[in-house]
PDB file of C-alpha atoms in Angstrom:
ATOM      1  CA  MET A   1       5.096  12.238   5.469  1.00 61.00           C
ATOM      2  CA  ASN A   2       7.179  10.161   3.272  1.00 82.00           C
ATOM      3  CA  ALA A   3       6.042   6.503   3.593  1.00 82.00           C
ATOM      4  CA  TYR A   4       9.203   5.118   2.216  1.00 85.00           C
ATOM      5  CA  THR A   5      10.977   6.123   5.303  1.00 91.00           C
ATOM      6  CA  LEU A   6       8.725   3.727   7.197  1.00 90.00           C
ATOM      7  CA  LEU A   7      11.038   1.003   5.922  1.00 90.00           C
ATOM      8  CA  ASN A   8      13.749   2.113   8.160  1.00 90.00           C
ATOM      9  CA  HIS A   9      11.670   0.521  11.078  1.00 89.00           C
ATOM     10  CA  MET A  10      11.569  -2.872   9.597  1.00 89.00           C
ATOM     11  CA  ASN A  11      13.978  -5.724   8.612  1.00 89.00           C
ATOM     12  CA  LEU A  12      14.343  -5.522   4.960  1.00 92.00           C
ATOM     13  CA  GLN A  13      15.259  -8.557   2.919  1.00 92.00           C
ATOM     14  CA  THR A  14      15.784  -9.738  -0.647  1.00 92.00           C
ATOM     15  CA  TYR A  15      17.667  -6.450  -2.029  1.00 91.00           C
ATOM     16  CA  ASN A  16      15.530  -4.351   0.425  1.00 88.00           C
ATOM     17  CA  THR A  17      12.184  -5.191  -1.476  1.00 93.00           C
ATOM     18  CA  GLU A  18      10.679  -7.478   1.064  1.00 96.00           C
ATOM     19  CA  ILE A  19       9.708  -7.501   4.901  1.00 95.00           C
ATOM     20  CA  THR A  20       9.188 -10.705   6.858  1.00 94.00           C
ATOM     21  CA  ARG A  21       5.636 -11.815   7.735  1.00 94.00           C
ATOM     22  CA  THR A  22       6.618 -11.274  11.481  1.00 93.00           C
ATOM     23  CA  ASP A  23       7.271  -7.461  10.710  1.00 93.00           C
ATOM     24  CA  PHE A  24       4.038  -7.221   8.731  1.00 96.00           C
ATOM     25  CA  ASN A  25       1.929  -8.707  11.628  1.00 95.00           C
ATOM     26  CA  GLN A  26       3.652  -6.769  14.109  1.00 95.00           C
ATOM     27  CA  PHE A  27       3.369  -3.313  12.410  1.00 95.00           C
ATOM     28  CA  PHE A  28       0.089  -3.445  10.547  1.00 97.00           C
ATOM     29  CA  THR A  29      -3.397  -4.052  11.333  1.00 97.00           C
ATOM     30  CA  LYS A  30      -6.413  -4.710   8.975  1.00 97.00           C
ATOM     31  CA  THR A  31      -9.243  -2.205   9.521  1.00 97.00           C
ATOM     32  CA  ASN A  32     -12.963  -2.216   8.667  1.00 98.00           C
ATOM     33  CA  GLU A  33     -12.138   0.863   6.360  1.00 97.00           C
ATOM     34  CA  ARG A  34     -12.248   0.331   2.731  1.00 97.00           C
ATOM     35  CA  VAL A  35     -10.799   2.570  -0.165  1.00 96.00           C
ATOM     36  CA  THR A  36     -11.385   2.733  -3.791  1.00 94.00           C
ATOM     37  CA  PHE A  37      -7.907   3.053  -5.644  1.00 93.00           C
ATOM     38  CA  THR A  38      -6.052   2.836  -8.918  1.00 90.00           C
ATOM     39  CA  PHE A  39      -2.509   1.678  -9.690  1.00 86.00           C
ATOM     40  CA  ASN A  40      -2.520   4.007 -12.770  1.00 81.00           C
ATOM     41  CA  GLY A  41      -1.276   1.664 -15.133  1.00 70.00           C
ATOM     42  CA  TRP A  42       1.496   0.008 -12.945  1.00 72.00           C
ATOM     43  CA  ASP A  43      -0.372  -3.167 -12.637  1.00 75.00           C
ATOM     44  CA  GLY A  44      -0.284  -3.507 -16.439  1.00 72.00           C
ATOM     45  CA  LYS A  45      -4.037  -3.175 -16.416  1.00 75.00           C
ATOM     46  CA  SER A  46      -5.415   0.119 -15.294  1.00 71.00           C
ATOM     47  CA  TYR A  47      -4.115   2.563 -17.898  1.00 73.00           C
ATOM     48  CA  ASP A  48      -7.447   4.196 -17.892  1.00 77.00           C
ATOM     49  CA  GLY A  49      -7.843   4.712 -14.183  1.00 75.00           C
ATOM     50  CA  GLU A  50      -9.811   1.382 -13.571  1.00 82.00           C
ATOM     51  CA  SER A  51     -10.236   1.150  -9.824  1.00 87.00           C
ATOM     52  CA  ARG A  52     -10.313  -1.449  -7.270  1.00 89.00           C
ATOM     53  CA  THR A  53     -11.571  -1.700  -3.683  1.00 94.00           C
ATOM     54  CA  GLY A  54      -9.494  -2.909  -0.864  1.00 95.00           C
ATOM     55  CA  ARG A  55      -9.424  -3.173   2.939  1.00 97.00           C
ATOM     56  CA  VAL A  56      -7.201  -0.454   4.576  1.00 98.00           C
ATOM     57  CA  TYR A  57      -4.423  -1.406   6.947  1.00 98.00           C
ATOM     58  CA  ARG A  58      -2.882   0.758   9.467  1.00 97.00           C
ATOM     59  CA  THR A  59       0.568   0.816  11.175  1.00 96.00           C
ATOM     60  CA  THR A  60       1.355   1.224  14.735  1.00 93.00           C
ATOM     61  CA  ILE A  61       4.723   3.026  14.023  1.00 94.00           C
ATOM     62  CA  LYS A  62       4.654   6.562  15.632  1.00 94.00           C
ATOM     63  CA  GLY A  63       4.280   9.344  12.974  1.00 92.00           C
ATOM     64  CA  TYR A  64       2.781   7.157  10.132  1.00 94.00           C
ATOM     65  CA  GLU A  65      -0.420   6.110  11.722  1.00 94.00           C
ATOM     66  CA  GLU A  66      -2.411   8.400   9.231  1.00 94.00           C
ATOM     67  CA  ILE A  67      -1.220   6.704   6.072  1.00 95.00           C
ATOM     68  CA  ARG A  68      -3.537   4.279   4.504  1.00 97.00           C
ATOM     69  CA  PHE A  69      -2.095   0.873   3.341  1.00 97.00           C
ATOM     70  CA  ILE A  70      -3.511  -1.810   1.277  1.00 97.00           C
ATOM     71  CA  LYS A  71      -2.336  -5.390   0.491  1.00 96.00           C
ATOM     72  CA  VAL A  72      -2.699  -6.801  -2.957  1.00 94.00           C
ATOM     73  CA  GLY A  73      -1.190 -10.390  -3.180  1.00 93.00           C
ATOM     74  CA  LYS A  74       2.115 -10.183  -1.726  1.00 95.00           C
ATOM     75  CA  SER A  75       2.561  -6.598  -2.054  1.00 95.00           C
ATOM     76  CA  LEU A  76       2.065  -3.664   0.437  1.00 96.00           C
ATOM     77  CA  HIS A  77       0.978  -0.398  -1.051  1.00 95.00           C
ATOM     78  CA  PHE A  78       0.307   2.968   0.293  1.00 96.00           C
ATOM     79  CA  ILE A  79      -2.358   5.507  -0.818  1.00 96.00           C
ATOM     80  CA  ASP A  80      -1.141   8.611  -1.996  1.00 94.00           C
ATOM     81  CA  GLU A  81      -3.495  11.062  -0.627  1.00 93.00           C
ATOM     82  CA  ASP A  82      -2.149  14.046  -2.961  1.00 93.00           C
ATOM     83  CA  SER A  83      -2.603  12.067  -6.126  1.00 90.00           C
ATOM     84  CA  SER A  84      -6.193  11.347  -7.936  1.00 90.00           C
ATOM     85  CA  VAL A  85      -6.624   9.708 -11.141  1.00 89.00           C
ATOM     86  CA  THR A  86      -9.932   9.949 -13.067  1.00 87.00           C
ATOM     87  CA  GLU A  87     -11.373   6.712 -14.287  1.00 87.00           C
ATOM     88  CA  LYS A  88     -12.271   7.103 -18.003  1.00 85.00           C
ATOM     89  CA  ALA A  89     -15.208   4.777 -17.910  1.00 86.00           C
ATOM     90  CA  THR A  90     -17.206   6.398 -14.976  1.00 88.00           C
ATOM     91  CA  GLY A  91     -15.428   9.874 -14.613  1.00 90.00           C
ATOM     92  CA  LYS A  92     -14.880   9.429 -11.133  1.00 90.00           C
ATOM     93  CA  ALA A  93     -11.621  10.347  -9.461  1.00 91.00           C
ATOM     94  CA  HIS A  94      -9.693   7.628  -7.322  1.00 92.00           C
ATOM     95  CA  LYS A  95      -6.648   7.786  -5.104  1.00 93.00           C
ATOM     96  CA  GLU A  96      -3.402   6.283  -6.534  1.00 92.00           C
ATOM     97  CA  ALA A  97      -1.671   3.385  -4.915  1.00 94.00           C
ATOM     98  CA  ASN A  98       1.896   3.011  -4.794  1.00 93.00           C
ATOM     99  CA  TRP A  99       4.118  -0.109  -4.069  1.00 94.00           C
ATOM    100  CA  LEU A 100       5.761   0.234  -0.840  1.00 95.00           C
ATOM    101  CA  VAL A 101       7.353  -3.314  -0.095  1.00 96.00           C
ATOM    102  CA  ASP A 102       6.361  -7.140  -0.781  1.00 97.00           C
ATOM    103  CA  VAL A 103       5.613  -9.327   2.196  1.00 97.00           C
ATOM    104  CA  ALA A 104       7.417 -12.715   2.586  1.00 94.00           C
ATOM    105  CA  ARG A 105       5.511 -15.816   2.969  1.00 89.00           C
ATOM    106  CA  ALA A 106       5.181 -17.219   6.503  1.00 77.00           C
TER     107      ALA A 106
END
């Protein structure tokens, strides 16, 4: 499933890079599930696979319920289940997070 097609269900703003807080609250729910992930250098820090742990969000949009999302700052990311990156310091493999869209302030 292509996570980017999920954006067709939302009201995109600011050059199609941002959704409203209303859309976020309507379509996404925070779960008790946690995931350890890496940005694989896209955050300007994790070039060696350094990992973070975050709370998983799920969507209510039909067809996308199995995709895991995380929110870091104002950005919403999806977990790429097909891409693992090995953290050099620990040797453990973590899923890669990819940017999907920013969430506007309320």
